[in-house]
Tab-separated table of C-alpha atoms and ligand atoms in Angstrom:
chain	number	residue	atom	x	y	z
A	291	MET	CA	6.110	-0.161	-31.028
A	292	SER	CA	8.630	-1.484	-33.509
A	293	SER	CA	10.455	-3.517	-30.834
A	294	PHE	CA	7.314	-5.446	-29.963
A	295	ASP	CA	5.549	-7.882	-32.241
A	296	LYS	CA	2.349	-7.723	-30.244
A	297	ILE	CA	0.557	-5.390	-27.857
A	298	ARG	CA	0.953	-6.846	-24.378
A	299	THR	CA	-0.231	-5.154	-21.225
A	300	ARG	CA	-0.303	-6.256	-17.623
A	301	ILE	CA	-1.712	-5.502	-14.238
A	302	ALA	CA	0.727	-6.024	-11.413
A	303	PRO	CA	-1.027	-5.770	-8.073
A	304	SER	CA	0.717	-6.300	-4.774
A	305	PRO	CA	-1.310	-8.887	-2.856
A	306	THR	CA	-1.484	-6.937	0.365
A	307	GLY	CA	-5.275	-6.624	0.412
A	308	PHE	CA	-8.301	-6.621	-1.860
A	309	LEU	CA	-8.448	-5.232	-5.411
A	310	HIS	CA	-8.591	-1.499	-4.917
A	311	LEU	CA	-10.797	0.607	-7.203
A	312	GLY	CA	-7.767	2.451	-8.584
A	313	THR	CA	-6.049	-0.812	-9.478
A	314	ALA	CA	-9.289	-2.107	-10.957
A	315	ARG	CA	-9.453	0.931	-13.229
A	316	THR	CA	-5.827	0.412	-14.285
A	317	ALA	CA	-6.597	-3.252	-14.932
A	318	LEU	CA	-9.628	-2.291	-16.990
A	319	TYR	CA	-7.668	0.142	-19.169
A	320	SER	CA	-4.794	-2.325	-19.614
A	321	TRP	CA	-7.230	-5.097	-20.490
A	322	ALA	CA	-9.276	-2.937	-22.876
A	323	TYR	CA	-6.128	-1.672	-24.591
A	324	ALA	CA	-4.847	-5.206	-25.161
A	325	ARG	CA	-8.254	-6.435	-26.335
A	326	HIS	CA	-8.711	-3.422	-28.629
A	327	HIS	CA	-5.471	-4.283	-30.396
A	328	GLY	CA	-5.987	-8.026	-30.381
A	329	GLY	CA	-3.074	-8.276	-27.964
A	330	GLU	CA	-2.568	-10.010	-24.625
A	331	PHE	CA	-3.121	-9.106	-21.010
A	332	VAL	CA	-1.019	-10.535	-18.187
A	333	LEU	CA	-1.706	-10.811	-14.454
A	334	ARG	CA	1.437	-10.522	-12.376
A	335	ILE	CA	1.481	-10.731	-8.619
A	336	GLU	CA	4.086	-8.443	-7.062
A	337	ASP	CA	4.555	-10.310	-3.827
A	338	THR	CA	8.097	-9.377	-2.882
A	339	ASP	CA	6.846	-7.631	0.243
A	340	VAL	CA	6.655	-11.027	1.895
A	341	ALA	CA	5.488	-9.761	5.269
A	342	ARG	CA	2.426	-8.042	3.822
A	343	SER	CA	1.567	-10.393	0.950
A	344	SER	CA	-0.864	-13.277	1.284
A	345	GLN	CA	-2.463	-15.951	-0.853
A	346	ASP	CA	-5.801	-14.804	0.497
A	347	SER	CA	-5.231	-11.390	-1.100
A	348	VAL	CA	-4.240	-13.067	-4.371
A	349	ASP	CA	-7.499	-15.030	-4.275
A	350	GLN	CA	-9.490	-11.888	-3.593
A	351	ILE	CA	-7.791	-10.009	-6.410
A	352	ILE	CA	-8.491	-12.846	-8.844
A	353	ALA	CA	-12.106	-13.061	-7.668
A	354	ALA	CA	-12.544	-9.343	-8.314
A	355	MET	CA	-10.931	-9.575	-11.770
A	356	ASN	CA	-13.224	-12.473	-12.631
A	357	TRP	CA	-16.245	-10.630	-11.319
A	358	LEU	CA	-15.433	-7.646	-13.516
A	359	GLY	CA	-14.847	-9.961	-16.463
A	360	LEU	CA	-11.227	-8.887	-16.928
A	361	SER	CA	-9.882	-12.092	-18.395
A	362	TYR	CA	-6.118	-12.471	-18.572
A	363	ASP	CA	-4.142	-14.521	-21.057
A	364	GLU	CA	-1.200	-15.279	-18.799
A	365	GLY	CA	-0.707	-15.557	-15.099
A	366	PRO	CA	-0.940	-15.195	-12.271
A	367	ILE	CA	2.840	-14.953	-12.411
A	368	TYR	CA	4.364	-14.604	-8.955
A	369	GLN	CA	7.504	-12.537	-8.507
A	370	MET	CA	8.609	-14.673	-5.569
A	371	GLN	CA	8.854	-17.610	-7.967
A	372	ARG	CA	11.254	-15.636	-10.143
A	373	LEU	CA	13.960	-14.830	-7.597
A	374	ASP	CA	16.570	-16.906	-9.444
A	375	ARG	CA	15.957	-14.936	-12.590
A	376	TYR	CA	16.348	-11.585	-10.786
A	377	GLN	CA	19.527	-12.859	-9.115
A	378	ALA	CA	20.967	-13.897	-12.456
A	379	VAL	CA	20.273	-10.456	-13.925
A	380	ILE	CA	21.778	-8.751	-10.882
A	381	ASP	CA	24.929	-10.902	-11.046
A	382	GLN	CA	25.330	-10.032	-14.700
A	383	MET	CA	24.799	-6.334	-14.021
A	384	ILE	CA	27.446	-6.418	-11.280
A	385	ALA	CA	29.808	-8.222	-13.622
A	386	ASP	CA	29.139	-5.573	-16.294
A	387	GLY	CA	29.631	-2.684	-13.882
A	388	LYS	CA	25.987	-1.671	-14.151
A	389	ALA	CA	25.274	-2.426	-10.524
A	390	TYR	CA	27.392	-2.672	-7.412
A	391	ARG	CA	27.301	-3.747	-3.790
A	392	CYS	CA	26.890	-1.058	-1.188
A	393	TYR	CA	27.843	-1.755	2.422
A	394	ALA	CA	26.745	1.560	3.883
A	395	THR	CA	24.829	1.011	7.115
A	396	PRO	CA	21.497	2.725	7.793
A	397	GLU	CA	23.260	4.875	10.429
A	398	GLU	CA	25.875	6.006	7.938
A	399	LEU	CA	23.209	6.875	5.415
A	400	THR	CA	21.234	8.878	7.960
A	401	GLU	CA	24.405	10.778	8.808
A	402	MET	CA	25.027	11.390	5.103
A	403	ARG	CA	21.515	12.755	4.602
A	404	GLU	CA	21.703	14.981	7.686
A	405	ALA	CA	24.923	16.489	6.396
A	406	GLN	CA	23.350	17.056	2.967
A	407	LYS	CA	20.352	18.736	4.549
A	408	ALA	CA	22.602	20.918	6.681
A	409	ARG	CA	24.308	22.078	3.469
A	410	GLY	CA	20.907	22.745	1.885
A	411	GLU	CA	21.374	19.974	-0.669
A	412	LYS	CA	18.955	17.419	-1.981
A	413	THR	CA	19.306	14.126	-0.102
A	414	LEU	CA	20.713	11.685	-2.627
A	415	TYR	CA	22.950	8.662	-2.101
A	416	ASP	CA	26.495	9.948	-2.654
A	417	ARG	CA	27.669	6.868	-4.564
A	418	ARG	CA	30.346	6.144	-1.944
A	419	TRP	CA	30.440	2.445	-2.909
A	420	ARG	CA	30.143	2.972	-6.642
A	421	PRO	CA	33.243	1.724	-8.459
A	422	GLU	CA	34.752	4.428	-10.632
A	423	PRO	CA	38.011	4.630	-12.508
A	424	GLY	CA	40.767	5.737	-10.187
A	425	LYS	CA	38.571	5.564	-7.093
A	426	VAL	CA	39.669	3.498	-4.124
A	427	LEU	CA	36.686	1.861	-2.479
A	428	PRO	CA	36.552	1.299	1.267
A	429	THR	CA	37.154	-2.262	2.498
A	430	PRO	CA	33.809	-4.034	2.951
A	431	PRO	CA	33.108	-4.094	6.693
A	432	GLU	CA	32.855	-7.513	8.341
A	433	GLY	CA	29.414	-8.867	9.046
A	434	VAL	CA	27.566	-6.201	7.014
A	435	LYS	CA	25.393	-7.644	4.278
A	436	PRO	CA	25.416	-5.383	1.244
A	437	VAL	CA	22.501	-4.123	-0.745
A	438	VAL	CA	22.913	-3.914	-4.512
A	439	ARG	CA	22.563	-0.532	-6.168
A	440	PHE	CA	21.968	0.322	-9.779
A	441	ALA	CA	24.660	2.525	-11.295
A	442	ASN	CA	22.318	5.181	-12.598
A	443	PRO	CA	23.688	7.416	-15.352
A	444	VAL	CA	25.293	10.433	-13.725
A	445	GLU	CA	24.365	12.885	-16.439
A	446	GLY	CA	21.854	13.423	-19.178
A	447	ASP	CA	18.093	13.387	-19.250
A	448	VAL	CA	15.509	10.654	-19.108
A	449	THR	CA	12.631	11.495	-21.420
A	450	TRP	CA	9.491	9.647	-22.338
A	451	ASN	CA	6.229	10.542	-23.975
A	452	ASP	CA	3.676	9.511	-21.403
A	453	LEU	CA	0.462	8.144	-22.896
A	454	VAL	CA	-1.509	10.202	-20.399
A	455	LYS	CA	0.668	13.080	-19.328
A	456	GLY	CA	2.581	13.800	-22.528
A	457	PRO	CA	6.349	14.389	-22.665
A	458	ILE	CA	8.208	14.139	-19.351
A	459	THR	CA	11.891	14.838	-18.816
A	460	ILE	CA	13.947	14.241	-15.680
A	461	ASN	CA	17.624	15.037	-15.344
A	462	ASN	CA	19.708	12.172	-14.007
A	463	ARG	CA	21.233	14.533	-11.452
A	464	GLU	CA	17.819	14.492	-9.766
A	465	ILE	CA	17.901	10.772	-9.046
A	466	ASP	CA	20.412	8.551	-7.312
A	467	ASP	CA	21.735	4.995	-7.428
A	468	LEU	CA	18.697	3.124	-6.353
A	469	ILE	CA	18.771	-0.096	-4.353
A	470	ILE	CA	17.774	-2.979	-6.609
A	471	ALA	CA	18.285	-5.828	-4.148
A	472	ARG	CA	17.896	-5.715	-0.408
A	473	THR	CA	20.365	-7.286	2.015
A	474	ASP	CA	18.339	-10.522	1.928
A	475	GLY	CA	18.702	-10.661	-1.841
A	476	VAL	CA	15.030	-9.896	-2.558
A	477	PRO	CA	14.796	-7.407	-5.402
A	478	THR	CA	13.055	-4.077	-4.987
A	479	TYR	CA	9.966	-3.069	-6.934
A	480	ASN	CA	11.754	-0.830	-9.445
A	481	PHE	CA	14.117	-3.576	-10.467
A	482	ALA	CA	11.815	-6.602	-10.489
A	483	VAL	CA	9.207	-4.659	-12.454
A	484	VAL	CA	11.708	-3.977	-15.226
A	485	VAL	CA	12.968	-7.548	-15.472
A	486	ASP	CA	9.361	-8.744	-15.523
A	487	ASP	CA	8.119	-6.246	-18.078
A	488	TRP	CA	11.101	-7.167	-20.219
A	489	ASP	CA	10.713	-10.945	-19.859
A	490	MET	CA	6.954	-10.725	-20.332
A	491	ARG	CA	7.369	-8.576	-23.447
A	492	ILE	CA	5.088	-5.876	-22.094
A	493	SER	CA	4.624	-3.205	-24.745
A	494	HIS	CA	2.411	-0.789	-22.780
A	495	VAL	CA	2.464	-0.089	-19.065
A	496	PHE	CA	-0.554	1.613	-17.541
A	497	ARG	CA	-0.324	2.341	-13.848
A	498	GLY	CA	-1.179	4.900	-11.209
A	499	ASP	CA	0.309	8.356	-11.005
A	500	GLU	CA	2.114	7.439	-7.790
A	501	HIS	CA	4.641	5.562	-9.907
A	502	VAL	CA	5.567	8.417	-12.226
A	503	ASN	CA	8.661	9.208	-10.136
A	504	ASN	CA	9.831	5.610	-10.458
A	505	THR	CA	9.712	5.584	-14.226
A	506	PRO	CA	13.019	7.432	-14.876
A	507	TRP	CA	14.872	4.747	-12.876
A	508	GLN	CA	13.029	2.010	-14.665
A	509	ILE	CA	13.820	3.486	-18.069
A	510	ASN	CA	17.500	3.700	-17.123
A	511	ILE	CA	17.449	0.050	-16.033
A	512	PHE	CA	15.716	-1.007	-19.273
A	513	ASN	CA	18.423	0.819	-21.183
A	514	ALA	CA	21.201	-0.695	-19.080
A	515	LEU	CA	19.805	-4.150	-19.826
A	516	GLY	CA	19.447	-3.386	-23.518
A	517	ALA	CA	15.747	-4.199	-23.199
A	518	PRO	CA	13.113	-2.639	-25.470
A	519	LEU	CA	11.322	0.191	-23.769
A	520	PRO	CA	7.564	-0.125	-23.301
A	521	SER	CA	5.295	2.905	-23.541
A	522	PHE	CA	4.139	4.261	-20.195
A	523	GLY	CA	0.837	5.823	-19.211
A	524	HIS	CA	0.341	7.155	-15.704
A	525	LEU	CA	-3.280	7.487	-14.705
A	526	PRO	CA	-4.267	10.332	-12.408
A	527	ILE	CA	-5.426	9.467	-8.927
A	528	ILE	CA	-9.052	9.010	-7.992
A	529	LEU	CA	-10.338	11.489	-5.443
A	530	GLY	CA	-13.092	10.684	-3.003
A	531	ASP	CA	-16.210	12.848	-3.022
A	532	ASP	CA	-14.523	14.879	-0.271
A	533	GLY	CA	-11.739	15.821	-2.690
A	534	LEU	CA	-9.135	13.713	-0.864
A	535	LYS	CA	-7.441	10.631	-2.260
A	536	LEU	CA	-9.847	7.711	-2.267
A	537	SER	CA	-8.781	5.438	0.552
A	538	LYS	CA	-9.953	2.698	2.831
A	539	ARG	CA	-10.391	5.194	5.616
A	540	ARG	CA	-13.079	6.961	3.612
A	541	GLY	CA	-15.583	4.351	2.529
A	542	ALA	CA	-15.495	1.307	0.338
A	543	VAL	CA	-12.538	1.044	-1.994
A	544	SER	CA	-12.623	-2.681	-2.576
A	545	VAL	CA	-14.239	-3.864	-5.776
A	546	MET	CA	-15.722	-6.863	-4.004
A	547	ASP	CA	-17.339	-4.635	-1.386
A	548	TYR	CA	-19.305	-3.119	-4.229
A	549	ALA	CA	-20.247	-6.595	-5.403
A	550	ALA	CA	-21.429	-7.441	-1.900
A	551	ASN	CA	-23.370	-4.178	-1.763
A	552	GLY	CA	-25.401	-5.104	-4.811
A	553	TYR	CA	-23.565	-3.386	-7.650
A	554	LEU	CA	-23.407	-5.190	-10.968
A	555	PRO	CA	-20.135	-5.864	-12.760
A	556	GLU	CA	-21.539	-4.110	-15.845
A	557	GLY	CA	-22.241	-1.006	-13.779
A	558	MET	CA	-18.860	-0.989	-12.038
A	559	LEU	CA	-16.992	-1.542	-15.253
A	560	ASN	CA	-18.913	1.174	-17.093
A	561	TYR	CA	-18.463	3.615	-14.222
A	562	LEU	CA	-14.741	2.855	-13.768
A	563	ALA	CA	-14.180	3.236	-17.507
A	564	ARG	CA	-15.452	6.818	-17.431
A	565	LEU	CA	-13.275	7.715	-14.437
A	566	GLY	CA	-10.420	9.107	-16.460
A	567	TRP	CA	-11.402	8.275	-20.016
A	568	SER	CA	-14.141	9.367	-22.359
A	569	HIS	CA	-15.615	8.516	-25.703
A	570	GLY	CA	-17.514	11.594	-26.798
A	571	ASP	CA	-20.578	12.043	-24.642
A	572	ASP	CA	-21.152	8.339	-24.174
A	573	GLU	CA	-21.950	7.518	-20.567
A	574	LEU	CA	-23.550	4.097	-20.839
A	575	PHE	CA	-21.758	1.419	-22.796
A	576	SER	CA	-20.874	-2.241	-22.627
A	577	ALA	CA	-17.447	-3.790	-22.148
A	578	GLU	CA	-17.478	-4.749	-25.845
A	579	GLN	CA	-18.134	-1.156	-26.874
A	580	MET	CA	-15.372	0.066	-24.603
A	581	VAL	CA	-12.959	-2.429	-26.127
A	582	SER	CA	-13.862	-1.272	-29.616
A	583	TRP	CA	-13.238	2.369	-28.646
A	584	PHE	CA	-10.292	2.147	-26.234
A	585	ASP	CA	-7.209	3.015	-28.278
A	586	GLY	CA	-5.289	4.855	-25.562
A	587	SER	CA	-6.534	8.303	-26.597
A	588	HIS	CA	-8.877	10.551	-24.576
A	589	LEU	CA	-7.296	9.620	-21.271
A	590	SER	CA	-7.777	12.426	-18.809
A	591	LYS	CA	-4.792	14.206	-17.281
A	592	SER	CA	-6.698	15.521	-14.294
A	593	PRO	CA	-7.718	13.568	-11.193
A	594	ALA	CA	-11.012	11.760	-11.365
A	595	GLN	CA	-13.646	12.349	-8.744
A	596	TRP	CA	-15.439	9.359	-7.290
A	597	ASP	CA	-19.126	10.145	-7.542
A	598	PRO	CA	-21.391	7.667	-5.722
A	599	ALA	CA	-24.553	9.247	-7.166
A	600	LYS	CA	-23.283	8.750	-10.700
A	601	LEU	CA	-22.228	5.197	-9.933
A	602	ASP	CA	-25.772	4.561	-8.698
A	603	TRP	CA	-27.232	6.077	-11.840
A	604	VAL	CA	-25.023	3.936	-14.084
A	605	ASN	CA	-25.653	0.808	-12.029
A	606	GLY	CA	-29.391	1.463	-11.961
A	607	HIS	CA	-29.351	1.411	-15.743
A	608	TYR	CA	-28.012	-2.154	-15.684
A	609	VAL	CA	-30.378	-3.247	-12.906
A	610	LYS	CA	-33.190	-2.334	-15.319
A	611	GLN	CA	-31.504	-3.901	-18.296
A	612	ILE	CA	-30.133	-7.300	-17.300
A	613	ASP	CA	-31.993	-10.568	-17.605
A	614	GLU	CA	-34.625	-10.893	-14.862
A	615	GLY	CA	-33.654	-14.465	-14.080
A	616	ARG	CA	-30.099	-13.363	-13.335
A	617	LEU	CA	-31.351	-10.361	-11.383
A	618	ALA	CA	-33.627	-12.611	-9.314
A	619	GLY	CA	-30.688	-14.905	-8.544
A	620	LEU	CA	-28.706	-11.946	-7.249
A	621	VAL	CA	-31.674	-10.830	-5.144
A	622	VAL	CA	-31.894	-14.317	-3.614
A	623	GLU	CA	-28.216	-13.980	-2.593
A	624	GLN	CA	-28.764	-10.496	-1.165
A	625	LEU	CA	-31.758	-11.720	0.821
A	626	LYS	CA	-29.756	-14.665	2.082
A	627	ALA	CA	-27.077	-12.275	3.308
A	628	LYS	CA	-29.801	-10.606	5.385
A	629	GLY	CA	-30.876	-13.997	6.755
A	630	ILE	CA	-34.013	-14.150	4.575
A	631	GLU	CA	-34.740	-17.346	2.658
A	632	ALA	CA	-36.473	-17.044	-0.715
A	633	THR	CA	-36.357	-19.110	-3.872
A	634	LEU	CA	-35.672	-18.014	-7.415
A	635	GLU	CA	-39.214	-19.051	-8.398
A	636	GLN	CA	-40.654	-16.816	-5.701
A	637	VAL	CA	-38.433	-13.855	-6.457
A	638	GLN	CA	-38.391	-13.795	-10.237
A	639	PRO	CA	-42.034	-12.716	-10.835
A	640	LYS	CA	-41.555	-9.815	-8.423
A	641	VAL	CA	-38.386	-8.147	-9.675
A	642	GLY	CA	-40.004	-6.451	-12.674
A	643	LEU	CA	-42.324	-4.487	-10.447
A	644	PHE	CA	-39.540	-2.834	-8.441
A	645	LYS	CA	-36.353	-2.873	-10.479
A	646	ASP	CA	-36.921	0.472	-12.199
A	647	ARG	CA	-36.590	2.315	-8.934
A	648	CYS	CA	-33.448	0.495	-7.735
A	649	ALA	CA	-29.849	1.609	-8.127
A	650	THR	CA	-28.522	-1.665	-6.775
A	651	VAL	CA	-29.564	-5.262	-6.237
A	652	ALA	CA	-29.359	-4.557	-2.496
A	653	VAL	CA	-32.032	-1.871	-2.799
A	654	LEU	CA	-34.165	-4.255	-4.835
A	655	ALA	CA	-33.708	-6.931	-2.160
A	656	ASP	CA	-34.787	-4.376	0.456
A	657	TRP	CA	-38.012	-3.975	-1.459
A	658	LEU	CA	-38.607	-7.666	-1.917
A	659	ALA	CA	-37.844	-8.504	1.731
A	660	MET	CA	-41.457	-7.575	2.575
A	661	TYR	CA	-42.645	-10.695	0.786
A	662	PHE	CA	-40.466	-13.063	2.777
A	663	ALA	CA	-39.975	-11.515	6.199
A	664	PRO	CA	-42.123	-9.587	8.670
A	665	VAL	CA	-42.399	-5.861	8.063
A	666	ALA	CA	-41.991	-3.211	10.717
A	667	PRO	CA	-43.826	-0.011	9.801
A	668	SER	CA	-42.342	3.031	11.537
A	669	ALA	CA	-44.181	4.604	14.440
A	670	GLU	CA	-44.463	7.840	12.405
A	671	ASP	CA	-46.097	6.078	9.474
A	672	LEU	CA	-48.489	4.238	11.746
A	673	ALA	CA	-49.445	7.431	13.550
A	674	ALA	CA	-49.829	9.430	10.359
A	675	HIS	CA	-51.716	6.903	8.252
A	676	ILE	CA	-53.516	4.383	10.454
A	677	THR	CA	-56.090	6.815	11.816
A	678	ASP	CA	-59.518	6.169	13.303
A	679	ALA	CA	-61.023	7.626	10.128
A	680	VAL	CA	-59.452	4.909	8.015
A	681	ARG	CA	-59.715	1.855	10.300
A	682	PRO	CA	-63.278	0.873	9.288
A	683	ALA	CA	-62.268	1.090	5.628
A	684	LEU	CA	-59.296	-1.230	6.274
A	685	VAL	CA	-61.617	-3.731	7.933
A	686	ALA	CA	-64.055	-3.493	5.048
A	687	LEU	CA	-61.264	-3.947	2.516
A	688	ALA	CA	-59.939	-6.991	4.367
A	689	GLU	CA	-63.401	-8.526	4.191
A	690	ARG	CA	-63.709	-7.889	0.485
A	691	LEU	CA	-60.228	-9.266	-0.207
A	692	SER	CA	-60.965	-12.289	1.922
A	693	ALA	CA	-64.070	-13.008	-0.157
A	694	LEU	CA	-62.184	-12.920	-3.485
A	695	THR	CA	-62.168	-16.195	-5.315
A	696	GLU	CA	-59.427	-15.109	-7.648
A	697	TRP	CA	-56.251	-13.384	-6.380
A	698	SER	CA	-55.362	-11.084	-9.272
A	699	LYS	CA	-54.443	-7.472	-9.794
A	700	ALA	CA	-57.847	-6.762	-11.388
A	701	ALA	CA	-59.779	-8.412	-8.552
A	702	ILE	CA	-57.739	-6.539	-5.923
A	703	GLN	CA	-58.319	-3.277	-7.804
A	704	GLN	CA	-62.053	-4.010	-7.817
A	705	ALA	CA	-62.085	-4.682	-4.046
A	706	LEU	CA	-60.257	-1.402	-3.441
A	707	LYS	CA	-62.716	0.547	-5.614
A	708	GLU	CA	-65.737	-0.958	-3.929
A	709	THR	CA	-64.286	-0.080	-0.538
A	710	LEU	CA	-63.738	3.518	-1.673
A	711	THR	CA	-67.322	3.778	-2.914
A	712	ALA	CA	-68.661	2.361	0.339
A	713	THR	CA	-66.572	4.608	2.581
A	714	GLY	CA	-66.321	7.791	0.535
A	715	LEU	CA	-62.499	7.797	0.827
A	716	LYS	CA	-60.135	8.696	-2.007
A	717	MET	CA	-57.629	6.131	-3.335
A	718	PRO	CA	-54.529	7.527	-1.551
A	719	GLN	CA	-56.441	7.700	1.750
A	720	LEU	CA	-56.876	3.952	1.554
A	721	ALA	CA	-53.868	2.834	-0.477
A	722	VAL	CA	-51.265	4.502	1.744
A	723	PRO	CA	-52.460	2.851	4.981
A	724	VAL	CA	-52.614	-0.491	3.131
A	725	ARG	CA	-49.027	-0.007	2.029
A	726	VAL	CA	-47.892	0.918	5.531
A	727	LEU	CA	-49.451	-2.195	7.043
A	728	VAL	CA	-48.694	-4.727	4.331
A	729	CYS	CA	-45.425	-3.417	2.906
A	730	GLY	CA	-44.069	-1.561	5.928
A	731	ARG	CA	-43.667	1.641	3.925
A	732	ALA	CA	-45.933	4.414	2.699
A	733	GLN	CA	-44.798	4.453	-0.923
A	734	THR	CA	-44.671	1.542	-3.321
A	735	PRO	CA	-45.451	0.870	-6.953
A	736	SER	CA	-49.122	0.456	-7.812
A	737	VAL	CA	-50.764	-1.102	-4.758
A	738	ASP	CA	-52.865	-3.705	-6.605
A	739	ALA	CA	-49.783	-5.012	-8.425
A	740	VAL	CA	-47.774	-5.091	-5.202
A	741	LEU	CA	-50.503	-6.954	-3.310
A	742	GLU	CA	-50.993	-9.456	-6.114
A	743	GLN	CA	-47.472	-10.731	-5.497
A	744	PHE	CA	-48.271	-11.585	-1.873
A	745	ASP	CA	-50.015	-14.630	-0.516
A	746	LYS	CA	-53.541	-13.501	0.158
A	747	LYS	CA	-53.269	-14.906	3.674
A	748	LYS	CA	-50.316	-12.712	4.475
A	749	VAL	CA	-52.082	-9.571	3.223
A	750	LEU	CA	-55.111	-10.316	5.398
A	751	GLU	CA	-52.932	-11.008	8.439
A	752	ARG	CA	-51.124	-7.724	8.042
A	753	LEU	CA	-54.303	-5.742	7.398
A	754	GLN	CA	-55.919	-7.281	10.424
A	755	ALA	CA	-53.002	-6.360	12.633
A	756	VAL	CA	-54.477	-2.826	12.834
B	297	LIG	N1	2.825	-3.477	-7.603
B	297	LIG	C1	2.709	-2.133	-8.107
B	297	LIG	C2	1.443	-1.528	-7.542
B	297	LIG	O1	0.541	-2.252	-7.174
B	297	LIG	C3	2.678	-2.160	-9.608
B	297	LIG	C4	3.045	-0.900	-10.255
B	297	LIG	C5	3.251	-1.085	-11.741
B	297	LIG	O2	2.258	-1.347	-12.416
B	297	LIG	O3	4.375	-0.971	-12.186
B	297	LIG	O4	1.333	-0.328	-7.447
């Protein structure tokens, strides 16, 4: 830490799609770590893969960060706007003998690798273009644009104490002279990331496990540049509930898909936080609590398992807890997405009745849809519950309800009771058919409370549709 005056972390997504859950978790940890230490959090857009990067992806990533409440202090900083800086560093490295141009063609390199394989060797670039004392380099072929390679140390170990995995050591003989600039001059990930982390004074790098093999190169480049070395923490991958790496092919992996499916940012953030980190037995906590606890310890070394049931449980906690006005607003949006118009004033008095049984806002909107759109009871429910034995009671109830001068829970309850007395039925024998007809489903919260939220006219219409 001594080389840094402040804790600075970053998230560096490649804008080739939406914000993936794994990246969101890395962003959350990086953000929480910076906030915990009163430091700064930077958003950097790694857009050097020009063919696959798009502004639309950048916008989606930023929307997802905003939705989760992961505020950044700097950025977005675009790598493609920093090409001059990378070029200047590369020129200096070439001048200092720390990097060199390599004119080997792809065909030559394939041949080289085949020969290495045939000899049972590891396939590593053989440094044929690396200047060395006493070595005569080939003449650069005409018309071949060179790549630039980093002159990686030939011997010795690269060692770092990973914040997640503990001490890691790689021998330099295991790694080769990596390409740092392509033939078109665009730098590669491993080089640009180092220049950026250096320039942006990043003190702690959290990122996915898939980058752990890149870190030895990056450390060597930091050292070659005389740049202070950040601490690295490589977070284990997230497995899907089928035990395979979570991926687009197996369900939703985009943060904003979860938003669209009625998850709350509080729920997502809380759930993501626990995917690879713990604070005692705490399962439910706010972003503020996480920030106060997240000091980089208790990060799990083993892969996390995506657990939709647990996510639902966590999210359901926040559906119950958040302000009902805000919840109603989200329900209005969910209904709108289904083509159902409803106003906040109509929705708000109804959410309290159903929210306790809902894991997501989408489920809550499914419940409330019965108030604003026609219901379609299933054929099974109709056959099972709307029997000849109960029809007269439904007619009698409709009459009593129709005669009510006051439309309240107590008055509805009274009408139900009187109908039971008159017909000799038990409450469920009447309440379930009423639910099927009016609500389109056999189970609901207390029937009088559910009916009270309807227009009386609508209840009568649906009861009379028997
Ligand atoms: N653009 C890289 C990625 O999205 C960033 C890796 C890093 O954080 O160094 O995986």
